[in-house]
Coordinates of N, CA and C in Angstrom, one line a residue:
X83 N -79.4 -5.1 89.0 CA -80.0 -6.3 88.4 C -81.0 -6.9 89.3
X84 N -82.3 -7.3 88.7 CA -83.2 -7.7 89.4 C -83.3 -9.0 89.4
X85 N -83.5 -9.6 91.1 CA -83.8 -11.3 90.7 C -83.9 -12.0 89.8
X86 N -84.6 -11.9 88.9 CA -85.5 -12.4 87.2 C -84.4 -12.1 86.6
X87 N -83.9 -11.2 86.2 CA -82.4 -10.7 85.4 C -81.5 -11.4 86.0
X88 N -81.3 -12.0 86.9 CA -79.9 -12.8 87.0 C -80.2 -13.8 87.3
X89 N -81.5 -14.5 87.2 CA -81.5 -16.0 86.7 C -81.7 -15.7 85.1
X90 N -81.8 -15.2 84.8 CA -81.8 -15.5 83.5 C -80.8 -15.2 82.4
X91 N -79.8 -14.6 83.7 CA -78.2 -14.5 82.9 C -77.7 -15.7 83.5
X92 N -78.2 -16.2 84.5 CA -77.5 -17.6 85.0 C -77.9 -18.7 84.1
X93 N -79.2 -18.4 83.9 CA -79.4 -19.5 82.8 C -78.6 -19.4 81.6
X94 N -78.7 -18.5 80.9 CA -78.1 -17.9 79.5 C -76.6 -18.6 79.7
X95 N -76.0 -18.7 80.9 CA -74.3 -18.3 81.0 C -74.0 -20.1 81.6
X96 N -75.4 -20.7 81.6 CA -75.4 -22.2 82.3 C -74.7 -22.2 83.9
X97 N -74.8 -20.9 84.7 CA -74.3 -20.6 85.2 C -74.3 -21.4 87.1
X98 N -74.4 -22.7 86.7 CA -74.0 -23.4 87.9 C -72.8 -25.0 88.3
X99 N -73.1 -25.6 89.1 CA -72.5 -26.4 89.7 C -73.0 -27.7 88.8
X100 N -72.5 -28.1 88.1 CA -72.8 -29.8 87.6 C -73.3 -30.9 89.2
X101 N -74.3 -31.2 88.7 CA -74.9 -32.3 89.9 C -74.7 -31.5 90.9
X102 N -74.6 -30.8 91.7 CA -75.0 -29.9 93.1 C -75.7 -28.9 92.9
X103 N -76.5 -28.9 94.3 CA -78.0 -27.8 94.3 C -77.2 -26.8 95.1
X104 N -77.1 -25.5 95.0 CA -76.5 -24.7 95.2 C -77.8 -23.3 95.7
X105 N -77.6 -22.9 97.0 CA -78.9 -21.9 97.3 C -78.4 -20.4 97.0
X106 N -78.7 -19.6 96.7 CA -78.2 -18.1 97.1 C -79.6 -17.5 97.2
X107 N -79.2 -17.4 99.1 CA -80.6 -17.0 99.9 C -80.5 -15.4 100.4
X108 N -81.1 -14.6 99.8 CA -81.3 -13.3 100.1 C -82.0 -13.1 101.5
X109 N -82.6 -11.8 101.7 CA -83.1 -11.0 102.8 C -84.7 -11.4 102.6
X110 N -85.4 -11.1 101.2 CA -86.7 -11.6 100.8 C -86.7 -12.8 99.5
X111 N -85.9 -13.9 99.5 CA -86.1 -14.9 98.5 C -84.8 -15.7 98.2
X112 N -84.7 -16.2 97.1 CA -83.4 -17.0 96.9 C -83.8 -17.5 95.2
X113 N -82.2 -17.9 95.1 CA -82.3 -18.3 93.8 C -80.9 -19.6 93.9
X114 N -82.4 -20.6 93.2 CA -81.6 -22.2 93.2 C -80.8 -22.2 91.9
X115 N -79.2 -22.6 92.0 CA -78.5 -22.5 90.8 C -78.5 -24.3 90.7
X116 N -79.3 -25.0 90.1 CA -79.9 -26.7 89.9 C -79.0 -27.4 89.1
X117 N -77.5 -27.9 89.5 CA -77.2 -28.3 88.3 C -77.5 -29.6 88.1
X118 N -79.0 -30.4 89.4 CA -78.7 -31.7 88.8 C -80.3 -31.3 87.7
X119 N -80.6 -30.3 87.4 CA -82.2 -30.3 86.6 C -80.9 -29.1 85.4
X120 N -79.9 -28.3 85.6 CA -79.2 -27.8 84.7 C -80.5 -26.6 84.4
X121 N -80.1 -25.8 85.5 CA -81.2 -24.7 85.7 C -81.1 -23.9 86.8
X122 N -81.5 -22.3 86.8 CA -81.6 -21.2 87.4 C -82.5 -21.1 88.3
X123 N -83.2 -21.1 89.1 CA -84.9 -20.8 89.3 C -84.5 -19.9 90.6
X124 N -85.7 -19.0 91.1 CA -86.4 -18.5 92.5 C -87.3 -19.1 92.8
X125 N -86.6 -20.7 93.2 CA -87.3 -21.4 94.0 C -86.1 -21.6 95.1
X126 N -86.6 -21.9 96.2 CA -86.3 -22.1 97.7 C -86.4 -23.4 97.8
X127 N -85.6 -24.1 98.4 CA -85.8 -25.5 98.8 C -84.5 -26.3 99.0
X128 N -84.3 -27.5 99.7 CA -83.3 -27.9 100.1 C -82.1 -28.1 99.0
X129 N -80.7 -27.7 99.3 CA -79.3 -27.7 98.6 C -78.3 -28.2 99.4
X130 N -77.4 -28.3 98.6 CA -75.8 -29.1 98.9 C -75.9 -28.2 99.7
X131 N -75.3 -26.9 99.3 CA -74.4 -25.5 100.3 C -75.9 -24.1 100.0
X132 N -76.0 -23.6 100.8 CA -76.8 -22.3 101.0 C -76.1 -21.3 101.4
X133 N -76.2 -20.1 100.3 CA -75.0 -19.6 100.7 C -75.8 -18.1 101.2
X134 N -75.7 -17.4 102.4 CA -76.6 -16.4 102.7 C -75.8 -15.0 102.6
X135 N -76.6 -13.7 102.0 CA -76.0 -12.6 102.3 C -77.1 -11.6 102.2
X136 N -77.1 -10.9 102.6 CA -77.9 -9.5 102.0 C -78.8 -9.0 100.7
X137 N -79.1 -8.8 100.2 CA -80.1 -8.3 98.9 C -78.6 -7.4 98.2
X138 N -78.2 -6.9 98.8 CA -77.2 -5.4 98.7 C -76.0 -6.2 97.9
X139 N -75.7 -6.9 99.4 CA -74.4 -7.5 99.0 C -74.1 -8.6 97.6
X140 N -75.5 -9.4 97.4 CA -75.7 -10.2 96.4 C -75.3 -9.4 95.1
X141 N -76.3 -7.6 95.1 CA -76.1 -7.5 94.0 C -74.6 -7.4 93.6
X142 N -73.6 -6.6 95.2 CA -72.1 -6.4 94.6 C -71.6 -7.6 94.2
X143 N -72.0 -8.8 94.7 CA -71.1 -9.7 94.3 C -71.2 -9.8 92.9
X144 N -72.4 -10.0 92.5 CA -73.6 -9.9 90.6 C -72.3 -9.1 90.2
X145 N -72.2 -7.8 90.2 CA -71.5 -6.9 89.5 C -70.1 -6.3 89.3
X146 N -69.4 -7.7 90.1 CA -68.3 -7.6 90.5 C -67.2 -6.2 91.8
X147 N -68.5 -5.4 92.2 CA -67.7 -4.7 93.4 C -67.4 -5.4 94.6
X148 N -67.7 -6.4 94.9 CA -67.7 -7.0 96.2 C -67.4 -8.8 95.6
X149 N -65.9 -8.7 96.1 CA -65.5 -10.1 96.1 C -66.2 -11.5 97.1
X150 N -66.6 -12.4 96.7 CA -67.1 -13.5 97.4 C -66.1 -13.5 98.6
X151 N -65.1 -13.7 98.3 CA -64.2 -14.4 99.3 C -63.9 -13.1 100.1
X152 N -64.0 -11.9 99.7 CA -64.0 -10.8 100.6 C -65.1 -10.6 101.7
X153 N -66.3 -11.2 101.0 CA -67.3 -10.9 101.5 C -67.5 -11.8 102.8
X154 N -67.4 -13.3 102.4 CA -67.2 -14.2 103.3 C -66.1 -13.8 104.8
X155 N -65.1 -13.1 104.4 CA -64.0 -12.7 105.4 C -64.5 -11.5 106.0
X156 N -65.4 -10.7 105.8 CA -65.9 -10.2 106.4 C -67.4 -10.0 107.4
X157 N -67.8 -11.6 107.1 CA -69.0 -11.7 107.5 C -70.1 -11.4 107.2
X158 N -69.8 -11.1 105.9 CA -70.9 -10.3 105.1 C -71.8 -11.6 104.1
X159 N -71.2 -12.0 104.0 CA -71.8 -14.1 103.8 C -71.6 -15.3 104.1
X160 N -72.3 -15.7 104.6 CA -72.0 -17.3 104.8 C -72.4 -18.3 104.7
X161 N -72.1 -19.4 104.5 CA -71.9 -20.7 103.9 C -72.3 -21.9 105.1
X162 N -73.5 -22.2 104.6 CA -74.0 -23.7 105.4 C -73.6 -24.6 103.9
X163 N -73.4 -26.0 104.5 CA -72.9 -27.1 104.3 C -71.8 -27.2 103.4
X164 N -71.7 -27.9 102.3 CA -70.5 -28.1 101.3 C -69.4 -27.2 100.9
X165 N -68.5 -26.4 101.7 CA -68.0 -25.7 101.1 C -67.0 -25.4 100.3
X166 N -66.6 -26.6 99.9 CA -66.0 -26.6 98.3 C -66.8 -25.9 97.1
X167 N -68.2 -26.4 97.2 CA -69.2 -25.8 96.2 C -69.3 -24.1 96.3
X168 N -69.1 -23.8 97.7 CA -68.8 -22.4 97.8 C -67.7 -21.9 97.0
X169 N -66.7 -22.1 97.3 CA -65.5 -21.9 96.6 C -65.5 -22.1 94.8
X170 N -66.3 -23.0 94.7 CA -66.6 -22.9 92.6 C -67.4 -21.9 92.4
X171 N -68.0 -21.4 93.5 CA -69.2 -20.4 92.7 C -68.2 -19.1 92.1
X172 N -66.7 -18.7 92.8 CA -66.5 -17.9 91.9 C -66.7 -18.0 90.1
X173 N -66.0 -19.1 89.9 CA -66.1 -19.3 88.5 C -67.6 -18.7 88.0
X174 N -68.6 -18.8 88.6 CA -69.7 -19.1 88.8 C -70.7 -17.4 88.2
X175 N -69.9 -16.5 89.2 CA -70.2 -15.4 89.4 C -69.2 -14.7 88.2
X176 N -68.2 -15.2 87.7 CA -67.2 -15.0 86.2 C -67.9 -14.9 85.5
X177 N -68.6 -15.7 85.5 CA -69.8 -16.1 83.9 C -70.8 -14.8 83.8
X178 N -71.0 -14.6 84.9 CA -72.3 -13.5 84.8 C -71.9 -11.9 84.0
X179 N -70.5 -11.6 84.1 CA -69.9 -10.5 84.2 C -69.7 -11.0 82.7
X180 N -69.2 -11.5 82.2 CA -68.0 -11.9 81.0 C -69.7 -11.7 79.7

C-alpha cells in the first residue's frame, strides 16, 4: 500500500483520533491523522504524539503482520509525546484492515 492509498483508506474509514493531531512519521514523509480538521493528509507538521517507524514497518503495521504494541517492544517504533493517543491508534489501524 502506497502512502496516497492509506490516507485515503484513512480518510474513507474516518480513520483517526477525535480532537488530537496524531503524526505517523516514516523514513521519507509522514502522514497527519487531523482529528481536530477530521482528516488524513501527507502533511508534516506539529502533533499531540509522533509516532516514528520505518517505511517497512509502517507498511506491516497497515497490513496487519506486525503488531503496534509488538513493534513498539521491540524498538521498532516510537512514541514522542501523548501516549495514550498511541495506544488508541490500535483501534485505529482496525479500521484499515476491516
Amino acid at each position: 500500500m502506497t502512502r496516497s492509498e492509506a490516507v485515503a483508506k484513512m480518510n474513507e474509514a474516518q480513520a483517526w483520533l477525535p480532537g488530537k493531531r496524531v503524526k505517523l512519521a516514516f523514513d521519507d514523509g509522514a502522514i497527519m491523522l487531523d482529528g481536530q480538521a477530521g482528516q488524513a493528509t501527507e502533511e508534516d507538521g506539529p502533533a499531540d504524539t509522533t509516532l516514528k517507524a520505518s517505511s517497512d514497518d509502517w507498511k506491516a503495521m497497515f497490513d496487519g503482520s506486525l503488531d503496534g504494541m509488538t513493534a513498539f517492544m521491540q524498538g521498532k517504533l516510537k512514541v514522542e509525546g501523548d501516549m495514550s493517543n498511541a495506544m488508541q491508534l490500535q483501534g485505529v489501524f482496525a479500521k484499515l484492515r476491516s
